[in-house]
Coordinates of C-alpha atoms in Angstrom, one line a residue:
Chain H
M1 CA 32.6 46.2 -67.3
Q2 CA 30.6 49.3 -66.3
V3 CA 32.4 52.6 -66.5
D4 CA 33.1 53.9 -63.3
Q5 CA 32.2 57.6 -63.3
R6 CA 34.4 58.8 -60.4
K7 CA 37.4 57.0 -62.0
S8 CA 36.8 58.6 -65.3
R9 CA 36.8 61.9 -63.9
V10 CA 40.2 61.3 -62.1
L11 CA 41.5 59.9 -65.4
Y12 CA 40.5 63.1 -67.2
E13 CA 42.3 65.5 -64.9
S14 CA 45.5 63.5 -64.9
L15 CA 45.6 63.1 -68.8
I16 CA 44.5 66.5 -69.8
N17 CA 47.2 67.9 -67.3
G18 CA 49.8 65.9 -69.4
Q19 CA 50.3 63.1 -66.9
V20 CA 51.0 59.6 -68.1
V21 CA 48.8 56.8 -66.4
N22 CA 51.1 54.0 -65.3
E23 CA 50.1 50.5 -64.8
F24 CA 51.6 50.4 -61.1
I25 CA 51.8 53.1 -58.7
F26 CA 54.0 53.6 -55.6
K27 CA 51.8 53.7 -52.4
D28 CA 52.5 52.6 -49.0
S29 CA 56.2 52.1 -49.6
S30 CA 55.4 49.6 -52.4
L31 CA 54.4 49.2 -56.0
M32 CA 50.5 48.3 -56.5
P33 CA 48.3 48.0 -59.4
N34 CA 46.9 51.4 -60.4
F35 CA 43.2 51.4 -60.3
L36 CA 42.9 54.1 -63.2
Y37 CA 45.0 52.0 -65.3
E38 CA 42.8 49.2 -64.7
E39 CA 39.6 51.1 -65.6
L40 CA 41.2 52.6 -68.7
I41 CA 42.1 49.3 -70.0
S42 CA 39.0 47.6 -69.0
N43 CA 37.0 50.1 -71.0
F44 CA 39.4 51.2 -73.7
D45 CA 37.7 50.2 -77.0
R46 CA 34.2 50.3 -75.7
Y47 CA 34.3 53.8 -74.2
Y48 CA 37.6 55.7 -73.6
R49 CA 39.1 55.6 -77.0
E50 CA 36.0 57.1 -78.5
L51 CA 35.2 59.4 -75.6
Y52 CA 38.8 61.2 -76.1
A53 CA 38.6 61.0 -79.9
N54 CA 35.3 63.1 -79.4
I55 CA 37.2 65.9 -77.8
G56 CA 39.9 65.8 -80.2
F57 CA 42.5 63.6 -78.3
E58 CA 44.2 60.2 -79.2
L59 CA 44.4 58.1 -76.2
V60 CA 47.8 56.4 -76.5
L61 CA 48.2 53.1 -74.8
Q62 CA 51.9 52.0 -74.6
Q63 CA 53.1 48.6 -73.0
S64 CA 52.5 49.6 -69.3
F65 CA 51.4 53.3 -69.5
A66 CA 48.9 55.5 -71.5
Y67 CA 48.5 59.3 -72.2
I68 CA 46.4 61.4 -74.3
R69 CA 47.9 63.7 -77.5
S70 CA 46.1 66.2 -79.7
I71 CA 44.9 64.5 -82.9
E72 CA 46.0 67.3 -84.8
P73 CA 49.8 67.7 -84.2
D74 CA 51.5 70.9 -83.9
E75 CA 54.8 72.5 -83.7
T76 CA 55.1 72.0 -80.1
Q77 CA 54.2 68.2 -80.1
N78 CA 57.9 67.1 -79.7
D79 CA 58.9 69.7 -77.2
T80 CA 58.3 67.3 -74.3
V81 CA 59.9 64.3 -76.1
R82 CA 63.1 66.6 -76.2
K83 CA 63.2 67.4 -72.4
V84 CA 62.3 64.0 -71.2
L85 CA 64.5 61.8 -73.5
G86 CA 67.4 64.5 -72.6
L87 CA 66.6 64.0 -68.9
L88 CA 66.3 60.2 -68.7
L89 CA 69.4 59.6 -71.0
V90 CA 71.5 62.3 -68.5
L91 CA 70.1 60.0 -65.7
G92 CA 70.8 56.7 -67.2
R93 CA 74.2 57.7 -68.3
G94 CA 75.3 59.2 -65.0
V95 CA 74.0 56.3 -62.9
T96 CA 75.8 53.6 -65.0
E97 CA 79.0 55.7 -65.7
L98 CA 79.3 56.2 -62.0
G99 CA 79.5 52.1 -61.6
F100 CA 76.0 51.7 -60.4
Q101 CA 73.7 49.0 -62.0
F102 CA 70.8 50.1 -64.1
E103 CA 68.4 48.5 -61.6
L104 CA 69.2 51.2 -59.1
L105 CA 66.9 53.5 -61.1
T106 CA 63.9 51.1 -61.1
D107 CA 64.0 49.5 -57.9
P108 CA 61.4 51.2 -55.7
D109 CA 63.3 50.4 -52.5
V110 CA 66.5 51.9 -53.6
G111 CA 66.1 55.0 -56.1
I112 CA 68.5 57.7 -56.8
S113 CA 69.5 60.2 -54.1
S114 CA 69.6 63.9 -54.7
E115 CA 73.4 63.6 -53.9
I116 CA 73.8 61.2 -56.8
L117 CA 71.9 63.6 -58.9
K118 CA 73.9 66.4 -58.2
Q119 CA 77.1 64.3 -58.6
I120 CA 75.9 63.5 -62.1
E121 CA 75.1 66.9 -63.2
Q122 CA 78.8 68.1 -62.5
G123 CA 79.9 66.5 -65.6
E124 CA 80.4 68.9 -68.5
D125 CA 78.9 66.4 -71.1
K126 CA 75.8 66.2 -68.9
Q127 CA 75.4 70.0 -68.8
E128 CA 75.9 70.4 -72.4
V129 CA 73.0 67.8 -73.2
L130 CA 70.9 69.4 -70.5
A131 CA 71.3 73.0 -72.1
A132 CA 70.7 71.6 -75.6
C133 CA 67.7 70.0 -74.5
E134 CA 66.3 73.3 -73.0
L135 CA 66.5 71.8 -69.3
K136 CA 67.4 74.9 -67.2
G137 CA 68.0 74.7 -63.5
G138 CA 69.7 71.4 -63.4
L139 CA 69.0 67.9 -62.8
V140 CA 67.4 67.9 -59.4
S141 CA 64.8 70.8 -60.2
N142 CA 63.8 69.1 -63.5
M143 CA 63.3 65.7 -62.0
E144 CA 60.7 67.2 -60.0
K145 CA 59.5 69.8 -62.6
L146 CA 59.2 67.2 -65.3
L147 CA 59.5 63.7 -64.6
G148 CA 57.8 64.0 -61.2
K149 CA 54.9 65.9 -62.3
K150 CA 54.2 63.8 -65.3
N151 CA 54.3 60.7 -63.3
I152 CA 57.6 59.4 -65.3
A153 CA 59.2 58.9 -62.1
F154 CA 58.4 59.0 -58.3
Q155 CA 60.0 59.5 -55.0
N156 CA 60.1 56.5 -52.7
A157 CA 59.9 56.4 -49.0
K158 CA 63.6 57.6 -48.8
G159 CA 62.8 60.5 -51.0
N160 CA 65.1 58.9 -53.6
W161 CA 64.1 58.9 -57.3
V162 CA 62.7 56.0 -59.0
L163 CA 61.4 55.6 -62.7
S164 CA 57.8 54.6 -63.1
D165 CA 56.5 52.2 -65.6
A166 CA 56.7 54.9 -68.3
G167 CA 60.4 55.8 -67.3
K168 CA 61.2 52.2 -67.6
A169 CA 59.3 51.3 -70.8
F170 CA 61.8 54.2 -72.5
F171 CA 64.9 52.3 -71.4
A172 CA 63.5 48.9 -72.0
E173 CA 62.8 50.1 -75.6
L174 CA 66.5 51.2 -75.8
F175 CA 67.8 47.9 -74.6
D176 CA 65.6 45.9 -76.8
K177 CA 67.0 47.7 -80.1
K178 CA 70.4 47.4 -78.7
M179 CA 70.0 43.7 -78.3
A180 CA 68.4 43.5 -82.0
E181 CA 71.4 45.5 -83.3
V182 CA 73.9 43.0 -81.6
A183 CA 71.9 39.9 -82.8
D184 CA 72.2 41.5 -86.4
Chain Q
M1 CA 86.3 53.4 -73.5
D2 CA 84.9 51.5 -76.3
T3 CA 87.4 52.6 -78.6
L4 CA 90.2 51.3 -76.3
F5 CA 88.8 48.0 -76.0
Q6 CA 88.2 47.7 -79.9
Q7 CA 91.8 48.7 -80.4
I8 CA 92.9 46.1 -77.7
D9 CA 90.8 43.5 -79.3
T10 CA 92.0 44.2 -83.0
C11 CA 95.5 45.1 -82.2
P12 CA 96.4 43.1 -79.1
D13 CA 100.1 44.2 -79.5
L14 CA 99.5 47.8 -79.1
Y15 CA 99.1 47.9 -75.3
A16 CA 101.1 45.5 -73.7
I17 CA 103.3 45.0 -70.3
R18 CA 106.7 43.6 -71.4
Q19 CA 108.5 43.1 -68.1
L20 CA 109.1 44.0 -64.6
I21 CA 112.5 44.7 -63.0
F22 CA 113.4 44.9 -59.4
V23 CA 116.8 46.4 -58.6
N24 CA 117.4 46.3 -54.5
S25 CA 113.6 45.3 -54.0
A26 CA 111.6 42.6 -53.0
A27 CA 114.5 40.5 -51.5
Y28 CA 116.3 40.8 -54.8
A29 CA 119.6 42.7 -55.9
Y30 CA 118.5 42.4 -59.5
T31 CA 115.7 40.4 -61.2
E32 CA 114.0 40.8 -64.6
I33 CA 110.7 39.0 -65.0
R34 CA 109.0 38.6 -68.5
V35 CA 105.5 39.0 -68.5
D36 CA 104.6 39.1 -71.9
Q37 CA 105.6 35.3 -72.3
H38 CA 105.4 32.1 -70.5
T39 CA 107.6 32.4 -67.6
A40 CA 108.0 30.0 -64.8
L41 CA 109.0 30.8 -61.3
F42 CA 110.7 28.4 -59.2
G43 CA 111.3 28.9 -55.5
R44 CA 110.7 27.4 -52.2
N45 CA 107.8 28.9 -50.0
N46 CA 108.2 32.4 -49.0
L47 CA 110.7 33.5 -51.5
G48 CA 108.7 36.4 -52.8
K49 CA 107.3 34.8 -56.2
T50 CA 103.7 36.1 -55.5
S51 CA 104.6 39.3 -54.2
M52 CA 106.9 40.1 -57.3
L53 CA 103.8 39.6 -59.6
N54 CA 101.8 41.8 -57.0
A55 CA 104.2 44.8 -57.8
L56 CA 102.2 45.4 -60.7
K57 CA 99.5 46.8 -58.6
L58 CA 102.0 49.5 -57.9
F59 CA 101.9 50.6 -61.6
L60 CA 98.2 50.0 -62.4
L61 CA 96.5 51.5 -59.3
P62 CA 96.7 55.3 -58.9
E63 CA 98.3 55.5 -55.7
E64 CA 101.2 57.2 -54.4
N65 CA 102.0 55.8 -51.0
F66 CA 101.6 52.6 -48.9
K67 CA 99.4 53.9 -46.3
M68 CA 96.3 51.8 -45.5
C69 CA 98.0 49.5 -48.3
D70 CA 95.8 46.5 -47.1
R71 CA 92.7 48.4 -48.6
K72 CA 94.7 49.7 -51.6
F73 CA 96.8 46.6 -52.7
G74 CA 95.4 43.9 -50.8
F75 CA 98.9 42.4 -50.2
R76 CA 98.6 39.1 -48.0
S77 CA 100.4 36.2 -46.8
K78 CA 99.4 32.8 -47.8
T79 CA 97.5 32.5 -44.3
G80 CA 95.3 35.2 -45.3
D81 CA 97.0 37.7 -43.0
S82 CA 97.6 41.3 -44.6
Y83 CA 100.9 43.0 -44.6
S84 CA 101.3 46.2 -42.7
T85 CA 102.4 49.6 -44.2
Q86 CA 105.7 49.5 -42.8
E87 CA 106.3 45.6 -43.7
S88 CA 105.0 46.2 -47.4
F89 CA 107.3 49.6 -47.9
N90 CA 110.2 48.0 -46.5
Y91 CA 109.9 45.0 -48.7
Y92 CA 109.6 46.9 -52.1
F93 CA 111.5 50.0 -51.1
P94 CA 113.9 49.2 -48.4
D95 CA 116.4 51.8 -49.2
Q96 CA 117.0 55.0 -51.6
N97 CA 118.6 52.7 -54.1
S98 CA 115.5 50.4 -54.5
F99 CA 113.8 50.6 -57.9
I100 CA 111.2 48.6 -59.6
L101 CA 110.8 49.2 -63.3
L102 CA 107.7 48.3 -65.7
E103 CA 108.5 47.9 -69.3
A104 CA 105.4 48.3 -71.6
E105 CA 104.5 49.6 -75.1
N106 CA 101.5 51.5 -76.3
L107 CA 100.6 53.2 -79.7
Y108 CA 103.8 55.4 -79.4
G109 CA 106.3 52.9 -79.0
P110 CA 108.0 51.4 -75.8
F111 CA 108.3 53.2 -72.6
C112 CA 109.5 52.5 -68.9
I113 CA 107.8 53.6 -65.6
L114 CA 110.4 53.7 -62.7
L115 CA 109.4 53.4 -59.2
H116 CA 111.4 54.8 -56.2
Q117 CA 111.1 55.9 -52.6
G118 CA 109.2 59.4 -52.4
R119 CA 109.9 62.2 -50.2
K120 CA 107.1 61.5 -47.9
D121 CA 106.8 58.6 -45.5
F122 CA 105.8 55.4 -47.1
S123 CA 105.5 57.3 -50.3
Y124 CA 106.8 56.3 -53.8
A125 CA 107.4 58.2 -57.0
R126 CA 107.2 57.7 -60.7
I127 CA 109.3 58.4 -63.5
V128 CA 108.3 57.7 -66.9
V129 CA 111.2 57.3 -69.7
P130 CA 110.1 57.1 -73.4
C131 CA 112.4 54.1 -74.3
A132 CA 112.7 50.5 -74.2
Y133 CA 114.4 49.1 -71.2
E134 CA 117.2 47.8 -73.2
K135 CA 118.8 51.2 -73.7
I136 CA 118.8 52.1 -69.7
R137 CA 119.5 48.5 -68.7
H138 CA 123.4 49.5 -67.8
L139 CA 122.3 51.8 -65.3
F140 CA 120.9 49.3 -62.8
W141 CA 123.3 46.4 -63.2
D142 CA 126.7 45.8 -64.2
F143 CA 126.4 43.0 -66.6
A144 CA 130.1 43.2 -67.8
A145 CA 131.6 42.4 -64.5
D146 CA 133.1 38.7 -64.1
C147 CA 131.9 38.0 -60.7
N148 CA 128.8 35.9 -59.4
E149 CA 129.6 33.3 -61.9
G150 CA 129.0 35.8 -64.7
L151 CA 125.8 37.2 -63.4
G152 CA 127.0 40.5 -63.3
A153 CA 127.6 42.7 -60.1
P154 CA 125.6 45.7 -58.6
I155 CA 126.6 49.2 -59.8
E156 CA 128.4 50.8 -56.8
T157 CA 127.6 54.3 -57.7
L158 CA 123.9 53.5 -58.3
S159 CA 121.5 56.4 -56.8
L160 CA 118.6 58.0 -57.8
S161 CA 120.2 61.3 -58.5
S162 CA 122.9 59.7 -60.7
I163 CA 119.9 57.6 -62.7
Q164 CA 118.1 61.4 -63.1
K165 CA 121.3 63.1 -64.2
T166 CA 122.0 60.1 -66.8
L167 CA 118.4 60.1 -67.9
H168 CA 118.6 63.8 -68.5
A169 CA 122.0 63.4 -70.5
Q170 CA 120.1 61.2 -72.6
G171 CA 117.6 63.6 -73.6
G172 CA 115.1 62.0 -71.3
G173 CA 114.9 65.1 -69.1
Q174 CA 112.0 66.9 -70.6
Q175 CA 110.2 63.7 -70.2
L176 CA 111.0 63.5 -66.6
K177 CA 110.0 67.0 -66.1
Y178 CA 106.7 66.1 -67.9
A179 CA 106.4 63.0 -66.0
S180 CA 106.4 64.7 -62.5
V181 CA 104.0 67.3 -63.7
S182 CA 101.5 65.1 -65.0
I183 CA 101.2 62.1 -62.5
R184 CA 98.2 63.5 -61.0
S185 CA 96.6 63.5 -64.7
Y186 CA 98.1 60.1 -65.2
A187 CA 96.5 58.9 -62.1
S188 CA 93.3 59.9 -63.1
D189 CA 93.6 58.3 -66.5
V190 CA 94.5 55.1 -64.8
E191 CA 91.8 55.3 -62.1
K192 CA 89.3 55.8 -65.3
I193 CA 90.8 52.6 -67.1
R194 CA 90.7 50.8 -63.8
R195 CA 87.2 51.7 -63.2
S196 CA 86.0 50.7 -66.8
L197 CA 88.2 47.5 -66.6
E198 CA 86.3 46.7 -63.2
R199 CA 82.9 47.3 -64.7
Y200 CA 83.8 45.1 -67.5
V201 CA 84.8 42.5 -65.3
R202 CA 82.1 42.7 -62.9
Q203 CA 79.1 43.2 -65.6
N204 CA 77.3 40.1 -66.8
A205 CA 75.9 40.4 -70.3
R206 CA 72.8 41.9 -69.5
Q207 CA 74.4 44.8 -67.6
R208 CA 77.0 45.5 -70.3
L209 CA 74.3 45.6 -73.0
Q210 CA 72.2 48.0 -70.8
Y211 CA 75.2 49.9 -70.5
N212 CA 76.5 50.2 -74.1
A213 CA 72.7 51.1 -75.2
I214 CA 72.5 54.1 -72.7
E215 CA 76.1 55.0 -73.6
T216 CA 75.3 55.0 -77.4
A217 CA 72.0 56.8 -77.1
F218 CA 73.7 59.4 -75.1
Y219 CA 76.6 60.0 -77.0
E220 CA 74.3 60.5 -80.1
L221 CA 72.7 63.3 -78.2
L222 CA 75.9 64.9 -77.1
Q223 CA 77.0 64.9 -80.6
A224 CA 73.9 66.4 -81.8
A225 CA 74.4 69.1 -79.1
K226 CA 78.2 69.5 -79.8
S227 CA 77.2 70.0 -83.6
L228 CA 75.1 73.2 -82.3
Q229 CA 77.9 75.1 -81.0
D230 CA 79.4 77.7 -83.1
G231 CA 81.7 79.2 -80.3
S232 CA 79.1 80.9 -78.4
L233 CA 76.8 79.3 -75.7
K234 CA 73.6 81.0 -77.0
N235 CA 70.6 79.4 -78.8
N236 CA 72.2 76.2 -78.8
V237 CA 69.2 74.3 -78.1
L238 CA 68.2 71.4 -80.4
R239 CA 65.1 71.5 -82.6
S240 CA 62.4 69.1 -81.4
D241 CA 62.4 67.5 -84.9
E242 CA 65.9 66.3 -84.5
P243 CA 66.6 62.8 -85.8
V244 CA 67.9 62.0 -82.5
F245 CA 65.0 62.4 -80.8
Q246 CA 63.2 59.6 -82.8
R247 CA 64.3 57.3 -79.9
G248 CA 61.9 59.1 -77.5
Q249 CA 58.7 58.9 -79.8
M250 CA 56.8 56.7 -77.3
F251 CA 56.1 60.1 -75.4
S252 CA 55.4 62.0 -78.8
G253 CA 52.6 64.7 -78.1
L254 CA 52.6 64.2 -74.3
R255 CA 51.0 67.6 -73.2
A256 CA 52.6 70.0 -71.1
V257 CA 51.8 70.3 -67.4
R258 CA 49.2 73.2 -67.4
Y259 CA 49.0 73.6 -63.6
S260 CA 49.9 71.7 -60.5
S261 CA 46.9 72.0 -58.2
R262 CA 43.3 72.8 -58.6
L263 CA 40.4 73.6 -56.2
E264 CA 38.7 70.8 -54.9
W265 CA 34.9 70.7 -54.6
H266 CA 34.0 68.0 -52.2
G267 CA 30.2 68.0 -53.1
H268 CA 28.4 69.1 -56.0
D269 CA 26.5 72.0 -54.5
Q270 CA 29.6 73.3 -53.1
R271 CA 30.6 75.6 -56.1
L272 CA 27.1 77.2 -55.9
Y273 CA 27.5 77.7 -52.2
F274 CA 30.6 79.7 -52.9
A275 CA 29.4 81.9 -55.5
E276 CA 26.4 82.7 -53.2
F277 CA 28.8 83.6 -50.4
L278 CA 31.0 85.6 -52.8
R279 CA 27.7 87.6 -54.0
V280 CA 26.6 88.5 -50.4
R281 CA 30.0 89.4 -49.2
V282 CA 30.9 91.6 -51.9
D283 CA 27.6 93.5 -51.4
Q284 CA 28.5 93.7 -47.5
L285 CA 31.7 95.0 -48.4
R286 CA 30.7 97.6 -50.8
Q287 CA 28.1 99.0 -48.1
Q288 CA 30.8 99.3 -45.7
N289 CA 32.7 101.8 -47.7
K290 CA 30.3 105.2 -47.5
V291 CA 32.4 106.7 -50.5
P292 CA 32.7 104.8 -53.5
R293 CA 36.5 103.9 -54.0
V294 CA 36.2 104.3 -57.6
A295 CA 35.0 107.5 -59.1
E296 CA 32.8 107.0 -62.0
L297 CA 34.5 109.3 -64.4
D298 CA 34.0 109.2 -67.8
A299 CA 38.0 110.0 -68.6
E300 CA 37.6 110.4 -72.3
S301 CA 34.9 113.0 -72.5
E302 CA 35.6 116.4 -73.3
H303 CA 33.5 117.6 -70.3
F304 CA 35.8 115.6 -68.2
E305 CA 38.9 117.2 -69.5
R306 CA 37.6 120.7 -69.1
H307 CA 36.5 120.0 -65.4
Q308 CA 40.0 118.9 -64.8
Q309 CA 41.5 122.0 -66.3
Y310 CA 39.0 124.1 -64.3
R311 CA 40.0 122.4 -61.2
K312 CA 43.6 122.8 -61.7
E313 CA 43.1 126.5 -62.2
T314 CA 41.1 126.9 -59.1
I315 CA 43.6 125.3 -56.9
R316 CA 46.4 127.1 -58.6
E317 CA 44.4 130.3 -57.8
L318 CA 43.9 129.1 -54.3
V319 CA 47.4 128.5 -53.7
R320 CA 48.6 131.7 -55.1
V321 CA 46.1 134.0 -52.8
W322 CA 47.3 131.8 -49.7
V323 CA 49.4 133.3 -47.3
S324 CA 52.2 130.8 -46.3
P325 CA 52.9 130.9 -42.6
D326 CA 56.6 131.8 -41.8
D327 CA 57.4 128.7 -39.9
C328 CA 55.7 125.4 -40.7
N329 CA 56.9 121.9 -40.0
D330 CA 54.4 120.1 -42.2
L331 CA 53.3 121.8 -45.0
H332 CA 50.8 118.9 -46.4
K333 CA 48.8 119.4 -43.1
V334 CA 48.7 123.2 -43.4
L335 CA 47.7 123.1 -46.9
H336 CA 45.4 120.4 -46.2
H337 CA 43.5 122.3 -43.4
Y338 CA 43.4 125.5 -45.9
L339 CA 42.0 123.5 -48.7
Q340 CA 39.2 121.9 -46.7
Q341 CA 37.7 125.1 -46.1
A342 CA 38.5 126.9 -49.3
L343 CA 37.8 124.4 -51.8
P344 CA 34.3 122.8 -52.2
D345 CA 34.4 119.0 -52.8
Y346 CA 38.0 118.9 -51.6
Q347 CA 39.7 115.6 -52.2
L348 CA 43.3 114.4 -51.2
V349 CA 44.1 114.3 -54.8
D350 CA 43.7 118.0 -54.8
L351 CA 46.2 118.5 -52.0
L352 CA 48.9 116.7 -54.3
E353 CA 48.1 119.2 -57.0
A354 CA 48.6 122.1 -54.4
M355 CA 51.7 121.0 -53.3
K356 CA 53.1 121.2 -56.9
W357 CA 51.6 124.9 -57.2
C358 CA 53.5 125.7 -53.9
V359 CA 56.9 124.9 -55.6
A360 CA 56.0 126.2 -59.2
E361 CA 53.8 129.3 -58.4
K362 CA 54.9 130.6 -55.0
S363 CA 58.7 129.1 -55.2
L364 CA 58.6 128.0 -51.9
Q365 CA 61.6 126.5 -50.4
L366 CA 60.7 123.0 -49.2
K367 CA 62.9 120.9 -46.9
P368 CA 62.3 117.1 -46.6
V369 CA 61.8 115.7 -43.2
F370 CA 62.1 112.0 -43.2
R371 CA 59.0 111.2 -41.0
Q372 CA 56.0 109.7 -42.5
R373 CA 52.4 110.9 -41.7
V374 CA 49.1 109.9 -42.8
I375 CA 46.1 112.3 -43.8
E376 CA 42.7 110.7 -43.6
H377 CA 39.8 112.2 -45.5
E378 CA 36.6 110.8 -46.8
G379 CA 37.6 107.3 -46.5
F380 CA 41.2 108.0 -48.5
E381 CA 44.5 108.0 -47.1
L382 CA 47.5 109.8 -48.0
M383 CA 51.0 108.8 -46.9
Y384 CA 53.5 111.0 -47.2
Y385 CA 57.0 112.2 -46.1
M386 CA 56.8 115.5 -44.2
R387 CA 58.0 118.6 -45.8
A388 CA 59.1 121.6 -43.8
L389 CA 58.9 125.1 -44.9
E390 CA 62.2 127.1 -44.8
P391 CA 61.6 130.3 -43.1
A392 CA 62.0 133.4 -45.4
Y393 CA 64.9 134.8 -43.5
A394 CA 66.7 131.4 -43.6
S395 CA 67.1 132.0 -47.3

């Protein structure tokens, strides 16, 4: 398949600014295939992997999302991991602890409202974890600043937060590992 | 909660409800029902067999009254009609000498919870006594009496105050006091346990696995965060290479967001148009100002330094020879007019210099007037607060 220059440019803008490219995006009140991800997958081996390698980045392709990282790792490499992991776990723990099903976080028609987010961040244990992961300013603002801007979560038509493919992939891995532990 | 359930699994006898006792309650003068062993309840319809067991809810739920009892307890008749607040309350606590007791056991040993009428409408209160029911059994029923075919008789002097007094005397007073104070926290504990139980009942295997996986990961992170704290809350940020962050390696190296928005060029020539526009416009703006705003001075040269000193001295001399007016509302203005005539190449910055010398050289008394004025001179503006000159006779 021919490389689409316009899509390639948009892809670059997105990746270079630290965003993940998800398999599906939320558009017109529903999830639909992301044409950028399709473009990336179609020409991954033939073009994009080499393109980004030439300018010093590794194009990381996960189960249902992609992003780039520097080929030469530096100290700040894991700073984002700390924040994203802290935020996702506080979110997941808060939602399940309040008695909601986990699917509340992944269903694009439902999502988690800012009222629930505020309720979650009241917990002392949550605040402790947020502080330890250097997430200042509470849960609501960090949802937007971190997960929203990086495309790990999005806001649905109601304004509620829903996990995108990248966010879902994190929890899917967590559940798979737990299942393997239980099976052992 | 996991630990609680593990304990229940491994030592099922540690937490157990032993029996329920009704005294002047639920249509009985006195009844003991074992619930930790097989018990058969015989009786015709509508005698209160189900409602006796329903009383367990009064102990397990964190409620304090019968208001909206349909929603809280769901007491219903066989036909499905719910019982009203009044009906339910009168059934379980018909008078002040009605008691319902629960004997149970936990890690610390056997204990009893006594429910009795509360002070408010339709309310009931709890007393917790840290002993087996056997030890306080004699307070509620006279087993030695010969009447009722050897079943015993009610105690004539039975009352809440007499029971409280006896329990005090038996050393349960401390516990009673504690119980009344801690009802709130007890209720919240019960609420937590109830929620967890409810969740465990409702969740299917997949949901339980999800819940446990998130709980485990969260507690790992929480433990790592707790281990950081040395009493102070400062600098308690986890290092990025902590083992606990291994879980999030799928995001390893994800770049920080540099900026959120960018200038969109709709066509490839637009950037050039914009550059050309800027060049022309800046030229126009430059020409509009007759006097260049920035004086090109070589601030570091010796000549510049000397020039500045010379200028200061000139101004100082001019101020010294200047005859200040007797009465003046606006010293800036008067001095401005004087310097315009006296000083060649006069600029507004010289006025500020002159104002300083007025105070230092001539010792003029200046009185601030809180009105703002602006002096314009050769394209520059000086905004200042007016200074009035004190007349010589005033000082």
